[in-house]
CSV table of C-alpha atoms in Angstrom, one decimal:
chain,number,residue,atom,x,y,z
B,1,MET,CA,14.6,-55.7,-27.6
B,2,SER,CA,12.9,-54.5,-30.8
B,3,TYR,CA,14.5,-52.8,-33.7
B,4,HIS,CA,13.6,-49.1,-34.5
B,5,PRO,CA,14.7,-47.0,-37.3
B,6,PRO,CA,17.4,-44.4,-36.4
B,7,ILE,CA,15.0,-41.6,-36.7
B,8,VAL,CA,12.7,-43.1,-34.1
B,9,GLU,CA,15.8,-43.6,-31.7
B,10,SER,CA,16.9,-40.0,-32.4
B,11,LEU,CA,13.5,-38.7,-31.4
B,12,ALA,CA,13.4,-40.7,-28.4
B,13,GLU,CA,16.8,-39.5,-27.3
B,14,GLU,CA,15.8,-35.9,-27.9
B,15,LEU,CA,12.6,-36.6,-25.8
B,16,VAL,CA,14.7,-38.0,-23.0
B,17,ALA,CA,17.0,-35.0,-23.1
B,18,ILE,CA,14.2,-32.5,-23.0
B,19,ARG,CA,12.5,-34.4,-20.1
B,20,ALA,CA,15.8,-34.2,-18.2
B,21,LYS,CA,16.2,-30.4,-18.9
B,22,GLN,CA,12.5,-30.0,-17.8
B,23,ALA,CA,13.3,-31.7,-14.4
B,24,ASP,CA,16.4,-29.5,-13.9
B,25,MET,CA,14.4,-26.5,-14.7
B,26,LYS,CA,11.6,-27.5,-12.3
B,27,ARG,CA,14.1,-28.1,-9.6
B,28,ARG,CA,15.7,-24.6,-10.1
B,29,GLU,CA,12.2,-23.0,-10.3
B,30,ALA,CA,11.4,-24.5,-6.9
B,31,GLU,CA,14.7,-23.2,-5.4
B,32,LEU,CA,14.0,-19.7,-6.8
B,33,SER,CA,10.4,-19.8,-5.5
B,34,ASP,CA,11.5,-20.9,-2.0
B,35,ALA,CA,14.3,-18.3,-2.0
B,36,LEU,CA,11.8,-15.6,-2.9
B,37,LEU,CA,9.3,-16.8,-0.2
B,38,SER,CA,12.0,-16.8,2.4
B,39,LEU,CA,13.1,-13.2,1.5
B,40,VAL,CA,9.7,-11.4,1.3
B,41,ASP,CA,7.8,-10.3,4.4
B,42,GLN,CA,5.3,-13.0,5.1
B,43,ARG,CA,2.9,-10.5,6.8
B,44,ASP,CA,2.2,-8.9,3.4
B,45,LYS,CA,-0.6,-10.9,1.7
B,46,THR,CA,0.5,-9.7,-1.7
B,47,VAL,CA,4.1,-8.8,-3.0
B,48,GLN,CA,4.9,-7.8,-6.6
B,49,ILE,CA,8.5,-7.8,-7.8
B,50,PRO,CA,9.1,-6.1,-11.1
B,51,THR,CA,11.8,-7.4,-13.3
B,52,ALA,CA,12.9,-6.4,-16.8
B,53,THR,CA,10.5,-8.8,-18.6
B,54,ALA,CA,7.8,-9.6,-16.0
B,55,ILE,CA,6.3,-9.0,-12.7
B,56,VAL,CA,6.5,-11.7,-10.1
B,57,ARG,CA,3.6,-11.8,-7.8
B,58,ILE,CA,3.6,-13.7,-4.5
B,59,GLU,CA,0.2,-13.7,-2.8
B,60,GLN,CA,-1.4,-15.6,0.0
B,61,LYS,CA,-5.1,-16.5,-0.2
B,62,VAL,CA,-7.4,-18.1,2.5
B,63,THR,CA,-9.9,-20.5,0.9
B,64,THR,CA,-12.7,-22.5,2.5
B,65,ARG,CA,-13.5,-25.9,1.3
B,66,PHE,CA,-15.7,-28.7,2.1
B,67,ASP,CA,-14.1,-31.6,4.0
B,68,ALA,CA,-16.4,-34.5,3.4
B,69,LYS,CA,-14.2,-36.9,5.4
B,70,ARG,CA,-15.4,-35.2,8.6
B,71,LEU,CA,-19.1,-35.3,8.1
B,72,PRO,CA,-21.7,-38.1,8.1
B,73,LYS,CA,-23.5,-38.2,4.7
B,74,HIS,CA,-26.7,-37.0,6.2
B,75,ILE,CA,-25.4,-33.5,7.2
B,76,CYS,CA,-23.0,-32.8,4.2
B,77,ASP,CA,-24.7,-29.4,3.8
B,78,ASP,CA,-24.0,-28.3,7.4
B,79,LEU,CA,-21.6,-25.3,7.4
B,80,ARG,CA,-20.3,-26.1,10.9
B,81,TYR,CA,-18.1,-28.8,9.1
B,82,ARG,CA,-16.2,-26.5,6.8
B,83,THR,CA,-12.5,-25.8,7.2
B,84,LYS,CA,-10.3,-23.0,6.0
B,85,SER,CA,-6.9,-23.2,4.6
B,86,GLU,CA,-4.2,-20.7,3.5
B,87,THR,CA,-2.6,-21.1,0.1
B,88,THR,CA,0.4,-19.2,-1.3
B,89,TYR,CA,0.8,-18.6,-5.2
B,90,VAL,CA,3.9,-17.7,-6.9
B,91,ARG,CA,2.8,-16.0,-10.1
B,92,VAL,CA,4.7,-14.6,-13.2
B,93,LEU,CA,2.6,-11.8,-14.8
B,94,SER,CA,2.9,-9.9,-18.0
B,95,PRO,CA,4.3,-6.4,-17.3
B,96,ALA,CA,1.9,-3.4,-17.4
B,97,PRO,CA,2.5,-1.0,-20.3
B,98,ARG,CA,4.7,1.8,-19.3
B,99,ALA,CA,2.3,4.4,-20.7
B,100,SER,CA,-0.6,3.5,-18.4
B,101,VAL,CA,-0.6,2.3,-14.8
B,102,ARG,CA,-3.0,-0.5,-14.0
B,103,ARG,CA,-4.0,-1.9,-10.7
B,104,SER,CA,-2.5,-5.1,-9.7
B,105,ALA,CA,-6.0,-6.8,-9.8
B,106,ASP,CA,-6.2,-5.9,-13.5
B,107,ILE,CA,-2.6,-7.3,-14.2
B,108,ALA,CA,-3.6,-10.7,-12.7
B,109,GLU,CA,-5.7,-11.8,-15.5
B,110,ALA,CA,-3.1,-13.3,-17.8
B,111,ASP,CA,-0.6,-15.1,-15.7
B,112,ASP,CA,1.3,-18.2,-15.2
B,113,ALA,CA,0.9,-19.5,-11.5
B,114,ASP,CA,2.0,-22.3,-9.3
B,115,LEU,CA,0.2,-23.4,-6.4
B,116,ILE,CA,2.1,-24.1,-3.3
B,117,GLU,CA,0.2,-25.7,-0.4
B,118,ARG,CA,1.9,-26.4,2.9
B,119,PHE,CA,0.6,-29.4,4.8
């Protein structure tokens, strides 16, 4: 074991503590996201939940992507080999100013999003 000055050990301890807190916060975030997903009507493609400090947006999007594993190399451009998948996003949006009402599409520009893909 190598010797390090006390300041280095102190910084390392703080880093370890922060990483542990981050892990706890990520776990709690996942619990809250799962709880929200279980409580909202899954038939709605977009749900917005206003809070005192932000807007939580849950939206489902269908995306199409190229699945190269299913195609021989010589037909990679053939659209018959495309697949579709549904993705659910849990987003935290900045609240709209009270003086003006903006459409939800306008609010979505600056947000913090988590991608949740079910396999």
